[in-house]
Amino acid sequence: AQTVTQSQPEMSVQEAETVTLSCTYDTSESDYYLFWYKQPPSRQMILVIRQEAYKQQNATENRFSVNFQKAAKSFSLKISDSQLGDAAMYFCAYRSPNTGNQFYFGTGTSLTVIP
Amino acid sequence: NAGVMQNPRHLVRRRGQEARLRCSPMKGHSHVYWYRQLPEEGLKFMVYLQKENIIDESGMPKERFSAEFPKEGPSILRIQQVVRGDSAAYFCASSPFSGGKETQYFGPGTRLLVL
């Protein structure tokens, strides 16, 4: 089974600053999809951004962008101009079209935003 | 367009009782996924269903757990004879199609506490 590793259990960032959350994954597949989900205290899972492995261009959604390094199997999330509302758990997830379409989640990074 | 609905949001059971968790997917979505999140962990895949069919149950415990997605009505995750280790948040997600790039939309989760 694919594994997803988030090596930073906790991170903090000053409001308006930039922070990068790391994620690595292990797979032998060439075609797959990567996602970042946010889980605020309400515990609702909210999609932040997604990346198709066949696309070389890094995905961007407003203040959120990724650094996708396919050869290194790395998929980091950069949050620019951090806001208090960004405080949450962030989960990296891998999805393959070949294994029943389930997500494989990392263990999460808890992000604190300091006013 | 209502999102994924789950009920109850909180469920308390005593050991040995049965727990029934319900999930209504987003309108037009025929693919349902159940995940379990233990404290301090990421979400773990349990089962993937389409209407009236279980497609992938590789993440389901072999005993006491079952899931269904009938032609009419919500998807049900059923846990018989609950034990304390079943205490967790159970999330349902849905998507309109299968396929790796399809985003799964998550419900708010059901928090199960077994006393």
Coordinates of C-alpha atoms in Angstrom, one line a residue:
Chain A
A1 CA 0.0 0.0 0.0
Q2 CA 1.0 3.5 -0.6
T3 CA 2.4 5.5 2.4
V4 CA 2.2 9.2 3.0
T5 CA 4.6 10.8 5.5
Q6 CA 4.2 14.2 7.1
S7 CA 7.3 14.6 9.2
Q8 CA 6.2 17.9 11.0
P9 CA 3.6 17.2 13.6
E10 CA 3.4 20.9 14.5
M11 CA 4.3 24.1 12.8
S12 CA 3.8 27.7 13.6
V13 CA 3.9 30.9 11.6
Q14 CA 3.5 34.6 12.2
E15 CA 0.4 36.2 10.7
A16 CA 1.2 37.5 7.2
E17 CA 4.3 35.4 6.9
T18 CA 4.8 32.3 4.7
V19 CA 5.0 28.7 5.9
T20 CA 5.7 25.5 4.1
L21 CA 4.4 22.1 5.2
S22 CA 6.2 19.0 3.9
C23 CA 4.8 15.8 2.6
T24 CA 6.5 12.8 1.0
Y25 CA 5.0 9.6 -0.3
D26 CA 6.0 6.2 -1.5
T27 CA 4.6 4.7 -4.7
S28 CA 5.6 2.7 -7.7
E29 CA 2.9 4.1 -9.8
S30 CA 3.4 6.8 -12.4
D31 CA -0.2 8.1 -12.5
Y32 CA -1.7 9.4 -9.3
Y33 CA -3.2 12.4 -7.6
L34 CA -2.1 14.4 -4.6
F35 CA -4.2 16.5 -2.3
W36 CA -4.0 18.8 0.7
Y37 CA -6.9 18.9 3.0
K38 CA -7.5 21.2 5.9
Q39 CA -9.2 20.2 9.1
P40 CA -10.1 23.1 11.4
P41 CA -11.4 22.7 14.9
S42 CA -14.8 22.0 13.6
R43 CA -13.1 18.8 12.1
Q44 CA -14.7 19.3 8.7
M45 CA -12.4 18.1 6.0
I46 CA -11.9 20.9 3.5
L47 CA -10.0 20.5 0.2
V48 CA -7.2 23.1 -0.1
I49 CA -5.5 22.1 -3.4
R50 CA -4.8 19.1 -5.6
Q51 CA -2.2 18.1 -8.1
E52 CA -2.2 15.6 -11.0
A53 CA 1.1 13.7 -11.2
Y54 CA 1.3 14.0 -15.0
K55 CA 1.3 17.8 -14.8
Q56 CA 4.7 19.4 -14.3
Q57 CA 3.2 22.7 -13.4
N58 CA 2.7 23.3 -9.7
A59 CA -0.9 23.9 -8.6
T60 CA -1.9 27.2 -7.1
E61 CA -5.1 28.3 -5.4
N62 CA -4.9 31.9 -4.2
R63 CA -2.5 32.0 -1.2
F64 CA -1.9 28.3 -1.4
S65 CA 0.6 26.6 -3.7
V66 CA 2.5 23.4 -3.9
N67 CA 6.0 22.3 -4.8
F68 CA 5.6 19.0 -6.5
Q69 CA 8.8 17.1 -7.0
K70 CA 7.8 13.8 -8.7
A71 CA 11.2 12.3 -8.8
A72 CA 11.7 13.0 -5.1
K73 CA 8.1 12.0 -4.3
S74 CA 7.7 15.2 -2.5
F75 CA 4.6 17.4 -2.3
S76 CA 4.9 20.4 0.0
L77 CA 2.3 23.0 0.6
K78 CA 3.2 26.7 0.8
I79 CA 0.8 29.1 2.5
S80 CA 1.6 32.8 1.8
D81 CA 0.3 35.8 3.8
S82 CA -0.9 33.5 6.6
Q83 CA -4.1 34.4 8.2
L84 CA -5.6 33.4 11.6
G85 CA -8.2 31.3 9.8
D86 CA -5.5 29.1 8.4
A87 CA -4.9 27.6 11.8
A88 CA -5.9 23.9 11.4
M89 CA -4.6 20.4 10.9
Y90 CA -3.4 19.9 7.4
F91 CA -3.4 16.5 5.8
C92 CA -1.6 15.4 2.7
A93 CA -3.3 12.7 0.7
Y94 CA -2.4 10.4 -2.2
R95 CA -4.9 8.8 -4.5
S96 CA -4.4 6.2 -7.2
P97 CA -6.9 5.3 -9.9
N98 CA -5.7 1.7 -9.6
T99 CA -6.5 0.9 -6.0
G100 CA -10.2 1.5 -5.6
N101 CA -9.9 5.3 -5.6
Q102 CA -9.3 5.5 -1.8
F103 CA -7.3 8.2 -0.3
Y104 CA -4.1 7.5 1.7
F105 CA -3.7 10.2 4.3
G106 CA -0.6 11.3 6.2
T107 CA -0.8 11.8 10.0
G108 CA -1.2 15.6 9.7
T109 CA 0.6 18.8 10.6
S110 CA -1.0 21.1 13.2
L111 CA -0.5 24.7 12.1
T112 CA -0.7 27.5 14.6
V113 CA -0.9 31.1 13.3
I114 CA 0.6 33.6 15.8
P115 CA -1.1 37.1 15.7
Chain B
N1 CA -26.7 22.2 -3.1
A2 CA -26.3 20.6 0.3
G3 CA -23.0 19.0 1.1
V4 CA -22.4 15.6 2.4
M5 CA -24.7 15.0 5.4
Q6 CA -23.8 12.7 8.3
N7 CA -25.9 11.8 11.3
P8 CA -25.7 11.7 14.1
R9 CA -22.9 14.1 14.7
H10 CA -22.2 12.6 18.1
L11 CA -23.0 9.1 19.2
V12 CA -22.5 7.5 22.6
R13 CA -22.7 3.8 23.1
R14 CA -22.0 1.4 25.8
R15 CA -19.8 -1.6 25.2
G16 CA -21.7 -4.4 23.4
Q17 CA -24.3 -2.1 21.8
E18 CA -24.7 -1.4 18.1
A19 CA -23.8 1.8 16.4
R20 CA -25.4 3.0 13.1
L21 CA -23.9 5.8 11.3
R22 CA -25.6 7.4 8.3
C23 CA -24.3 9.3 5.3
S24 CA -26.2 11.1 2.6
P25 CA -23.9 11.9 -0.3
M26 CA -24.1 15.1 -2.2
K27 CA -26.9 15.3 -4.8
G28 CA -25.8 13.5 -7.9
H29 CA -23.0 11.6 -6.2
S30 CA -23.2 7.8 -6.5
H31 CA -19.8 6.9 -4.9
V32 CA -19.4 6.8 -1.1
Y33 CA -16.3 6.3 1.0
W34 CA -16.0 5.7 4.7
Y35 CA -12.9 6.7 6.7
R36 CA -12.1 6.4 10.4
Q37 CA -9.9 8.9 12.3
L38 CA -8.5 7.8 15.6
P39 CA -7.3 10.5 18.0
E40 CA -4.1 12.1 16.8
E41 CA -4.1 10.2 13.5
G42 CA -5.0 10.8 9.9
L43 CA -8.0 9.3 8.2
K44 CA -7.8 5.7 7.4
F45 CA -9.9 4.2 4.5
M46 CA -12.5 1.7 5.4
V47 CA -14.8 1.0 2.5
Y48 CA -15.9 2.2 -0.9
L49 CA -19.4 1.7 -2.2
Q50 CA -21.6 2.5 -5.1
K51 CA -25.3 2.2 -5.1
E52 CA -26.1 -1.4 -3.9
N53 CA -22.5 -2.5 -4.4
I54 CA -19.4 -2.8 -2.2
I55 CA -16.5 -2.0 -4.4
D56 CA -13.6 -2.1 -2.0
E57 CA -13.8 -3.1 1.7
S58 CA -10.1 -3.7 2.2
G59 CA -10.0 -1.3 5.1
M60 CA -12.9 -2.7 7.0
P61 CA -12.3 -4.9 10.1
K62 CA -13.3 -8.4 9.3
E63 CA -15.7 -8.7 12.2
R64 CA -18.5 -6.5 13.6
F65 CA -18.3 -3.9 10.9
S66 CA -20.5 -3.7 7.8
A67 CA -21.6 -1.1 5.3
E68 CA -24.3 -0.7 2.8
F69 CA -25.5 1.9 0.2
P70 CA -29.0 0.9 -0.8
K71 CA -30.8 2.0 -3.9
E72 CA -32.8 4.4 -1.9
G73 CA -31.7 6.2 1.2
P74 CA -28.4 6.9 2.9
S75 CA -25.3 4.8 3.2
I76 CA -25.1 3.1 6.6
L77 CA -22.0 2.1 8.5
R78 CA -22.9 -0.4 11.1
I79 CA -20.8 -1.5 14.1
Q80 CA -22.0 -4.4 16.1
Q81 CA -21.0 -5.1 19.7
V82 CA -18.9 -1.9 20.0
V83 CA -15.7 -1.9 22.1
R84 CA -13.8 1.1 23.5
G85 CA -11.3 0.9 20.6
D86 CA -14.1 1.8 18.2
S87 CA -14.2 5.3 19.7
A88 CA -13.2 7.5 16.8
A89 CA -14.5 10.0 14.3
Y90 CA -16.0 8.4 11.2
F91 CA -16.1 10.4 8.0
C92 CA -18.1 9.8 4.9
A93 CA -17.0 11.2 1.6
S94 CA -18.7 11.2 -1.8
S95 CA -17.9 11.8 -5.4
P96 CA -19.9 12.0 -8.6
F97 CA -17.6 9.6 -10.5
S98 CA -14.8 7.2 -9.8
G99 CA -11.4 8.1 -11.0
G100 CA -8.3 9.4 -9.3
K101 CA -8.7 13.0 -10.1
E102 CA -12.2 13.2 -8.7
T103 CA -12.2 15.1 -5.5
Q104 CA -14.0 13.5 -2.6
Y105 CA -16.2 15.8 -0.6
F106 CA -16.3 15.0 3.0
G107 CA -19.1 15.2 5.5
P108 CA -18.7 16.7 9.0
G109 CA -18.1 13.3 10.6
T110 CA -19.7 11.3 13.4
R111 CA -17.9 11.2 16.7
L112 CA -18.5 7.8 18.3
L113 CA -17.7 7.4 22.0
V114 CA -17.9 4.0 23.5
L115 CA -18.2 4.0 27.3

